[in-house]
């Protein structure tokens, strides 16, 4: 086993986000919208793998946002999805996304270890606490008030499961375990790489204390560095370093006009408005995932890519913006497209060489 792809040499790491879910990150009714079939997931993953992208990051979603297409209602479960892709790819990192309150850490430890073995050390874990009460109600439970306190214990149990070769007891607030054991351990030690996706203070502190990477959002590139500084500061209190990543949705075309017209078409004219309303209202009420003013100013970004930052334009323009994001201190970007299999090849062929020329990737 070599090191995990997220620990590779590229200054700016890149990955594919949310291909396991209907629509990807978009909420649109264009006919080429992503339906997240298994065949398309496999094709997209293999394109990204061959192009040398560092990771695939799935979204954990249990119900959709309604509207015409019941967007996101269809999504593949992420451990099993990653296991299948582990066997069908060669070098790319494979994250799994787990909702702490819905999955027991011993179950997750075994499933994650399985993928780490199948992939020869390419597994990664995205630890989220959840934000959608309707999703939790489906399981007969509700959002946990101090979700990140539970996440802390959850991760301790997972690590103990890997590092302890003999049965152990665990006596926490959320978990009380007797003679727990879980073999095999992961190949990566003491555990596979971990990330947390959060925006608010408690999530940032959890990542600062306990995760390798934090994925977060920003509103404008020129002030995006303030989030990196804040997270670094929080990590320094624990004498740790945390790699900060972000999320962008991409429309890359030969000309700027073509890209902008398509962005307007899919994320304004053809947006699935009812679902956009439901998604935005839920996020605004129950999560701290964005700057507060983002909801009023950036409806197009929510239809275009769940509120993430849009990179829209020519390959040159997109490469420049990615470099600017890197210069703000971000170690990597998770990318979404309207249709991953149709759009990844052009992006990889045209943007990656520009990033290489500029010294950001090999
Ligand atoms: C890159 C990224 C991936 C995320 N993936 C998921 C996910 O798969 N499932 C989910 O319920 N929430 C997901 N979220 C939402 C976060 O877990 C979190 O609820 C949200 O960012 C709010 O942040 P907070 O915990 O600081 O309030 C994701 C967020 C980001 C930035």
Short mmCIF file of C-alpha atoms and ligand atoms in Angstrom, two decimals:
data_model
loop_
_atom_site.label_atom_id
_atom_site.label_comp_id
_atom_site.label_asym_id
_atom_site.label_seq_id
_atom_site.Cartn_x
_atom_site.Cartn_y
_atom_site.Cartn_z
CA UNK A 1 0.00 0.00 0.00
CA UNK A 2 1.24 3.48 -0.89
CA UNK A 3 0.03 6.60 0.88
CA UNK A 4 -3.59 7.68 0.50
CA UNK A 5 -4.20 9.82 -2.64
CA UNK A 6 -5.10 12.83 -0.47
CA UNK A 7 -1.54 12.73 0.83
CA UNK A 8 -0.08 12.85 -2.69
CA UNK A 9 2.13 15.57 -4.14
CA UNK A 10 -0.36 17.76 -6.00
CA UNK A 11 -0.67 21.24 -4.49
CA UNK A 12 -4.35 21.42 -5.45
CA UNK A 13 -6.24 18.15 -5.00
CA UNK A 14 -9.42 17.53 -6.99
CA UNK A 15 -12.31 15.13 -6.62
CA UNK A 16 -15.80 14.36 -7.84
CA UNK A 17 -18.67 15.12 -5.48
CA UNK A 18 -22.19 13.66 -5.22
CA UNK A 19 -22.26 11.50 -8.36
CA UNK A 20 -24.04 8.80 -6.31
CA UNK A 21 -27.18 10.94 -6.01
CA UNK A 22 -29.89 11.99 -8.41
CA UNK A 23 -29.07 15.42 -9.86
CA UNK A 24 -25.54 15.35 -8.44
CA UNK A 25 -25.56 18.68 -6.64
CA UNK A 26 -27.90 20.37 -9.15
CA UNK A 27 -31.66 20.87 -8.88
CA UNK A 28 -32.66 21.18 -12.53
CA UNK A 29 -35.07 19.76 -15.06
CA UNK A 30 -32.82 19.81 -18.15
CA UNK A 31 -33.17 16.52 -20.06
CA UNK A 32 -29.48 15.65 -19.56
CA UNK A 33 -29.85 15.93 -15.76
CA UNK A 34 -27.87 13.34 -13.81
CA UNK A 35 -29.95 10.29 -12.94
CA UNK A 36 -27.11 8.57 -11.05
CA UNK A 37 -27.52 5.14 -12.63
CA UNK A 38 -24.91 2.60 -11.61
CA UNK A 39 -23.55 2.43 -15.17
CA UNK A 40 -23.04 6.21 -15.18
CA UNK A 41 -21.47 6.16 -11.71
CA UNK A 42 -18.99 3.56 -12.85
CA UNK A 43 -18.13 5.47 -16.03
CA UNK A 44 -17.67 8.75 -14.17
CA UNK A 45 -15.51 7.11 -11.50
CA UNK A 46 -13.28 5.47 -14.08
CA UNK A 47 -12.85 8.74 -16.01
CA UNK A 48 -11.79 10.48 -12.78
CA UNK A 49 -9.51 7.59 -11.83
CA UNK A 50 -7.73 7.54 -15.20
CA UNK A 51 -7.33 11.33 -15.16
CA UNK A 52 -5.54 11.14 -11.81
CA UNK A 53 -8.11 13.00 -9.70
CA UNK A 54 -7.56 12.33 -6.00
CA UNK A 55 -10.97 11.37 -4.69
CA UNK A 56 -14.62 10.47 -5.14
CA UNK A 57 -16.91 11.90 -2.47
CA UNK A 58 -20.50 10.64 -2.23
CA UNK A 59 -23.37 12.34 -0.47
CA UNK A 60 -25.38 10.53 2.21
CA UNK A 61 -29.03 11.27 1.52
CA UNK A 62 -32.06 9.33 2.72
CA UNK A 63 -34.89 11.33 1.20
CA UNK A 64 -35.18 13.90 -1.57
CA UNK A 65 -36.42 17.45 -1.88
CA UNK A 66 -39.62 16.80 -3.85
CA UNK A 67 -40.44 18.96 -6.88
CA UNK A 68 -40.92 17.62 -10.36
CA UNK A 69 -38.07 15.09 -10.24
CA UNK A 70 -38.06 14.26 -6.52
CA UNK A 71 -34.41 15.25 -6.74
CA UNK A 72 -31.92 13.30 -4.51
CA UNK A 73 -34.61 10.80 -3.50
CA UNK A 74 -32.54 8.29 -5.47
CA UNK A 75 -29.06 7.90 -4.05
CA UNK A 76 -26.74 4.93 -3.65
CA UNK A 77 -25.72 4.01 -0.11
CA UNK A 78 -22.12 5.08 0.26
CA UNK A 79 -20.27 2.10 1.84
CA UNK A 80 -21.57 -0.37 -0.70
CA UNK A 81 -21.09 2.15 -3.52
CA UNK A 82 -17.45 2.69 -2.47
CA UNK A 83 -16.83 -1.06 -2.18
CA UNK A 84 -17.98 -1.62 -5.75
CA UNK A 85 -15.89 1.29 -7.03
CA UNK A 86 -12.88 0.12 -5.03
CA UNK A 87 -12.89 -3.03 -7.12
CA UNK A 88 -13.34 -1.11 -10.39
CA UNK A 89 -10.75 1.66 -10.00
CA UNK A 90 -6.97 1.69 -9.55
CA UNK A 91 -5.70 4.77 -7.76
CA UNK A 92 -8.42 7.20 -6.75
CA UNK A 93 -9.40 7.76 -3.09
CA UNK A 94 -12.91 6.60 -2.12
CA UNK A 95 -14.82 8.40 0.57
CA UNK A 96 -17.89 7.08 2.31
CA UNK A 97 -20.27 9.51 3.98
CA UNK A 98 -21.82 8.49 7.26
CA UNK A 99 -24.49 10.14 9.41
CA UNK A 100 -23.18 9.63 12.93
CA UNK A 101 -26.58 9.20 14.65
CA UNK A 102 -27.85 6.71 12.07
CA UNK A 103 -24.94 4.26 11.84
CA UNK A 104 -23.30 2.48 14.75
CA UNK A 105 -19.52 3.05 14.84
CA UNK A 106 -18.77 -0.68 15.03
CA UNK A 107 -20.82 -1.28 11.90
CA UNK A 108 -19.04 1.60 10.19
CA UNK A 109 -15.62 0.32 11.35
CA UNK A 110 -16.19 -3.03 9.70
CA UNK A 111 -17.67 -1.61 6.50
CA UNK A 112 -14.91 0.99 6.18
CA UNK A 113 -12.21 -1.59 6.83
CA UNK A 114 -13.72 -3.77 4.12
CA UNK A 115 -13.44 -0.97 1.57
CA UNK A 116 -9.92 -0.13 2.77
CA UNK A 117 -8.88 -3.74 2.08
CA UNK A 118 -10.66 -3.98 -1.28
CA UNK A 119 -9.07 -0.69 -2.41
CA UNK A 120 -5.66 -1.36 -0.89
CA UNK A 121 -5.71 1.64 1.41
CA UNK A 122 -7.73 4.15 -0.60
CA UNK A 123 -10.72 4.45 1.74
CA UNK A 124 -11.76 7.68 3.45
CA UNK A 125 -14.58 8.62 5.78
CA UNK A 126 -16.74 11.75 5.61
CA UNK A 127 -18.30 12.13 9.06
CA UNK A 128 -21.48 14.22 9.10
CA UNK A 129 -24.06 14.79 11.81
CA UNK A 130 -27.03 15.47 9.53
CA UNK A 131 -29.22 18.54 9.25
CA UNK A 132 -32.56 17.38 7.86
CA UNK A 133 -35.09 16.45 10.59
CA UNK A 134 -37.43 14.83 8.04
CA UNK A 135 -34.62 12.46 7.12
CA UNK A 136 -34.13 11.54 10.76
CA UNK A 137 -37.87 11.14 11.34
CA UNK A 138 -37.79 8.37 8.73
CA UNK A 139 -35.60 6.45 11.18
CA UNK A 140 -37.87 7.30 14.11
CA UNK A 141 -35.28 9.61 15.60
CA UNK A 142 -34.49 13.32 15.70
CA UNK A 143 -31.46 15.53 15.20
CA UNK A 144 -28.99 15.27 18.07
CA UNK A 145 -28.59 18.56 19.91
CA UNK A 146 -24.86 18.23 20.48
CA UNK A 147 -24.22 16.19 17.38
CA UNK A 148 -20.50 16.81 17.29
CA UNK A 149 -20.07 15.55 20.87
CA UNK A 150 -21.58 12.31 19.70
CA UNK A 151 -19.31 12.38 16.64
CA UNK A 152 -16.28 12.66 18.92
CA UNK A 153 -17.26 9.48 20.80
CA UNK A 154 -18.26 7.77 17.57
CA UNK A 155 -14.79 8.35 16.12
CA UNK A 156 -13.09 7.22 19.33
CA UNK A 157 -14.99 3.93 19.16
CA UNK A 158 -14.03 3.47 15.52
CA UNK A 159 -10.35 4.07 16.27
CA UNK A 160 -10.39 1.76 19.26
CA UNK A 161 -11.97 -0.91 17.08
CA UNK A 162 -8.97 -0.71 14.74
CA UNK A 163 -6.19 -0.31 17.27
CA UNK A 164 -7.36 -2.87 19.82
CA UNK A 165 -6.54 -6.46 19.02
CA UNK A 166 -8.42 -7.65 22.09
CA UNK A 167 -12.00 -6.90 23.19
CA UNK A 168 -12.49 -3.49 24.84
CA UNK A 169 -15.21 -1.78 26.84
CA UNK A 170 -16.30 1.78 26.11
CA UNK A 171 -18.22 3.90 28.58
CA UNK A 172 -19.35 7.16 27.00
CA UNK A 173 -22.45 9.33 27.02
CA UNK A 174 -23.67 8.09 23.66
CA UNK A 175 -22.04 4.66 23.50
CA UNK A 176 -21.66 2.02 26.19
CA UNK A 177 -19.99 -1.03 24.75
CA UNK A 178 -19.01 -4.36 26.29
CA UNK A 179 -16.12 -6.42 24.94
CA UNK A 180 -16.15 -4.83 21.53
CA UNK A 181 -13.88 -6.25 18.84
CA UNK A 182 -13.71 -5.63 15.12
CA UNK A 183 -11.36 -7.43 12.76
CA UNK A 184 -9.92 -6.78 10.29
CA UNK A 185 -8.51 -3.41 11.18
CA UNK A 186 -8.21 -0.97 8.30
CA UNK A 187 -4.97 -1.06 6.31
CA UNK A 188 -4.44 2.64 6.97
CA UNK A 189 -3.39 3.14 10.57
CA UNK A 190 -4.64 4.17 13.04
CA UNK A 191 -7.66 4.55 10.71
CA UNK A 192 -8.50 5.63 7.14
CA UNK A 193 -8.32 9.37 6.44
CA UNK A 194 -11.26 11.28 7.85
CA UNK A 195 -13.03 14.44 6.86
CA UNK A 196 -15.88 16.44 8.30
CA UNK A 197 -18.13 18.64 6.23
CA UNK A 198 -19.27 21.63 8.25
CA UNK A 199 -19.51 25.39 8.31
CA UNK A 200 -20.48 26.33 11.86
CA UNK A 201 -18.21 26.56 14.91
CA UNK A 202 -18.99 23.18 16.51
CA UNK A 203 -18.31 21.32 13.25
CA UNK A 204 -15.11 23.23 12.67
CA UNK A 205 -13.95 22.43 16.21
CA UNK A 206 -14.71 18.76 15.75
CA UNK A 207 -12.57 18.71 12.60
CA UNK A 208 -9.88 20.75 14.35
CA UNK A 209 -9.71 18.22 17.20
CA UNK A 210 -10.21 14.97 15.42
CA UNK A 211 -10.29 14.91 11.58
CA UNK A 212 -7.65 15.11 8.86
CA UNK A 213 -9.66 17.36 6.55
CA UNK A 214 -12.51 19.84 6.72
CA UNK A 215 -14.75 20.59 3.75
CA UNK A 216 -16.43 23.94 3.90
CA UNK A 217 -18.11 26.57 1.73
CA UNK A 218 -17.43 30.23 0.97
CA UNK A 219 -19.33 32.99 -0.82
CA UNK A 220 -16.60 34.87 -2.72
CA UNK A 221 -13.10 33.74 -3.66
CA UNK A 222 -11.36 36.95 -2.60
CA UNK A 223 -12.51 36.48 1.00
CA UNK A 224 -12.52 32.68 1.08
CA UNK A 225 -9.23 32.63 2.98
CA UNK A 226 -10.89 33.87 6.17
CA UNK A 227 -12.48 30.45 6.66
CA UNK A 228 -9.13 28.71 6.21
CA UNK A 229 -7.53 31.06 8.73
CA UNK A 230 -10.33 30.40 11.23
CA UNK A 231 -10.02 26.64 10.87
CA UNK A 232 -6.23 26.74 11.13
CA UNK A 233 -6.54 28.81 14.25
CA UNK A 234 -8.96 26.31 15.79
CA UNK A 235 -6.63 23.41 14.90
CA UNK A 236 -3.57 25.15 16.35
CA UNK A 237 -5.26 25.12 19.75
CA UNK A 238 -4.97 21.34 19.57
CA UNK A 239 -1.51 21.48 17.97
CA UNK A 240 -2.92 19.97 14.85
CA UNK A 241 -3.10 20.76 11.15
CA UNK A 242 -6.27 20.21 9.17
CA UNK A 243 -6.37 20.36 5.37
CA UNK A 244 -9.20 22.64 4.24
CA UNK A 245 -11.19 21.74 1.13
CA UNK A 246 -14.16 23.31 -0.58
CA UNK A 247 -16.88 22.50 -3.07
CA UNK A 248 -17.59 24.03 -6.52
CA UNK A 249 -20.02 23.31 -9.33
CA UNK A 250 -18.51 23.49 -12.79
CA UNK A 251 -19.71 24.59 -16.21
CA UNK A 252 -16.68 24.40 -18.49
CA UNK A 253 -17.15 25.23 -22.18
CA UNK A 254 -15.07 26.37 -25.16
CA UNK A 255 -16.32 29.97 -24.81
CA UNK A 256 -17.34 32.09 -21.84
CA UNK A 257 -20.71 32.94 -23.42
CA UNK A 258 -21.54 29.30 -24.03
CA UNK A 259 -20.76 28.43 -20.40
CA UNK A 260 -22.73 31.34 -18.97
CA UNK A 261 -25.73 30.65 -21.18
CA UNK A 262 -25.78 27.01 -20.11
CA UNK A 263 -25.46 27.95 -16.44
CA UNK A 264 -28.45 30.27 -16.83
CA UNK A 265 -30.40 27.61 -18.69
CA UNK A 266 -29.99 24.79 -16.19
CA UNK A 267 -29.88 26.74 -12.94
CA UNK A 268 -32.40 29.54 -13.65
CA UNK A 269 -34.75 28.82 -16.59
CA UNK A 270 -34.92 25.07 -16.05
CA UNK A 271 -34.39 24.97 -12.28
CA UNK A 272 -36.83 22.68 -10.47
CA UNK A 273 -38.14 25.64 -8.45
CA UNK A 274 -40.30 23.78 -5.97
CA UNK A 275 -37.39 21.53 -4.98
CA UNK A 276 -35.02 24.52 -4.80
CA UNK A 277 -37.45 26.17 -2.35
CA UNK A 278 -37.66 23.03 -0.21
CA UNK A 279 -33.90 22.50 -0.16
CA UNK A 280 -33.08 26.13 0.63
CA UNK A 281 -35.74 26.43 3.33
CA UNK A 282 -34.49 23.26 5.04
CA UNK A 283 -30.84 24.25 4.90
CA UNK A 284 -31.59 27.75 6.13
CA UNK A 285 -33.63 26.56 9.08
CA UNK A 286 -31.66 23.56 10.22
CA UNK A 287 -28.02 23.89 9.18
CA UNK A 288 -25.33 26.50 9.44
CA UNK A 289 -23.89 25.45 6.13
CA UNK A 290 -23.51 28.88 4.51
CA UNK A 291 -23.06 32.56 5.21
CA UNK A 292 -26.53 33.77 6.26
CA UNK A 293 -26.89 36.22 3.37
CA UNK A 294 -26.13 33.48 0.84
CA UNK A 295 -29.76 32.36 0.80
CA UNK A 296 -31.02 35.73 -0.40
CA UNK A 297 -28.23 36.47 -2.84
CA UNK A 298 -27.45 33.19 -4.50
CA UNK A 299 -30.56 31.25 -5.47
CA UNK A 300 -28.88 30.27 -8.73
CA UNK A 301 -26.04 28.65 -6.80
CA UNK A 302 -28.50 26.50 -4.86
CA UNK A 303 -30.16 25.30 -8.06
CA UNK A 304 -26.76 24.97 -9.71
CA UNK A 305 -24.85 23.17 -6.97
CA UNK A 306 -26.44 23.11 -3.51
CA UNK A 307 -25.13 26.57 -2.68
CA UNK A 308 -21.51 25.81 -3.54
CA UNK A 309 -19.36 28.27 -5.51
CA UNK A 310 -19.85 28.27 -9.32
CA UNK A 311 -16.88 27.96 -11.66
CA UNK A 312 -18.36 28.91 -15.03
CA UNK A 313 -16.41 29.61 -18.19
CA UNK A 314 -13.57 28.60 -20.45
CA UNK A 315 -10.90 26.12 -19.34
CA UNK A 316 -8.51 29.06 -18.86
CA UNK A 317 -10.98 30.96 -16.70
CA UNK A 318 -11.73 27.93 -14.55
CA UNK A 319 -8.05 27.10 -14.08
CA UNK A 320 -7.40 30.72 -13.02
CA UNK A 321 -10.21 30.61 -10.49
CA UNK A 322 -9.04 27.29 -9.10
CA UNK A 323 -5.56 28.71 -8.65
CA UNK A 324 -7.07 31.71 -6.87
CA UNK A 325 -8.93 29.34 -4.52
CA UNK A 326 -5.69 27.47 -3.87
CA UNK A 327 -3.95 30.75 -3.11
CA UNK A 328 -6.62 31.47 -0.50
CA UNK A 329 -5.28 28.42 1.34
CA UNK A 330 -7.55 25.61 0.15
CA UNK A 331 -5.87 22.24 -0.32
CA UNK A 332 -8.48 20.90 -2.69
CA UNK A 333 -11.87 21.16 -4.34
CA UNK A 334 -14.74 18.67 -4.70
CA UNK A 335 -16.42 19.22 -8.07
CA UNK A 336 -19.92 18.66 -9.38
CA UNK A 337 -21.29 18.81 -12.92
CA UNK A 338 -24.79 18.64 -14.40
CA UNK A 339 -23.82 15.45 -16.20
CA UNK A 340 -20.56 13.95 -14.95
CA UNK A 341 -19.91 11.47 -17.75
CA UNK A 342 -20.58 14.06 -20.47
CA UNK A 343 -18.62 16.89 -18.87
CA UNK A 344 -15.69 15.30 -17.03
CA UNK A 345 -13.71 14.40 -20.17
CA UNK A 346 -13.62 18.00 -21.46
CA UNK A 347 -12.76 19.29 -17.99
CA UNK A 348 -9.96 16.75 -17.50
CA UNK A 349 -8.54 17.21 -21.00
CA UNK A 350 -8.54 20.99 -20.91
CA UNK A 351 -8.29 22.24 -17.32
CA UNK A 352 -5.89 19.71 -15.77
CA UNK A 353 -3.02 20.52 -18.18
CA UNK A 354 -3.39 24.22 -17.38
CA UNK A 355 -3.15 23.48 -13.66
CA UNK A 356 -0.10 21.33 -14.36
CA UNK A 357 1.59 24.09 -16.38
CA UNK A 358 0.98 26.49 -13.51
CA UNK A 359 2.60 24.05 -11.07
CA UNK A 360 -0.54 23.13 -9.14
CA UNK A 361 -0.73 19.54 -10.35
CA UNK A 362 1.65 17.07 -11.92
C1 LIG B 1 -18.55 18.86 1.12
C2 LIG B 1 -19.77 18.68 1.95
C3 LIG B 1 -20.39 17.45 1.97
C4 LIG B 1 -21.53 17.23 2.72
N1 LIG B 1 -22.11 16.02 2.69
C5 LIG B 1 -23.26 15.82 3.37
C6 LIG B 1 -23.93 14.61 3.26
O1 LIG B 1 -23.51 13.74 2.51
N2 LIG B 1 -25.07 14.42 3.97
C7 LIG B 1 -25.57 15.39 4.78
O2 LIG B 1 -26.60 15.18 5.40
N3 LIG B 1 -24.94 16.57 4.90
C8 LIG B 1 -23.81 16.80 4.20
N4 LIG B 1 -23.20 18.01 4.28
C9 LIG B 1 -23.73 19.01 5.21
C10 LIG B 1 -22.87 19.07 6.43
O3 LIG B 1 -22.71 17.82 7.03
C11 LIG B 1 -23.39 20.03 7.47
O4 LIG B 1 -24.64 19.62 7.96
C12 LIG B 1 -23.58 21.37 6.90
O5 LIG B 1 -22.41 21.75 6.22
C13 LIG B 1 -23.90 22.32 7.99
O6 LIG B 1 -22.77 22.56 8.72
P1 LIG B 1 -22.80 22.59 10.29
O7 LIG B 1 -22.71 21.18 10.75
O8 LIG B 1 -21.60 23.38 10.62
O9 LIG B 1 -24.09 23.23 10.66
C14 LIG B 1 -22.07 18.28 3.50
C15 LIG B 1 -21.46 19.54 3.48
C16 LIG B 1 -20.34 19.76 2.70
C17 LIG B 1 -19.70 21.13 2.71
#
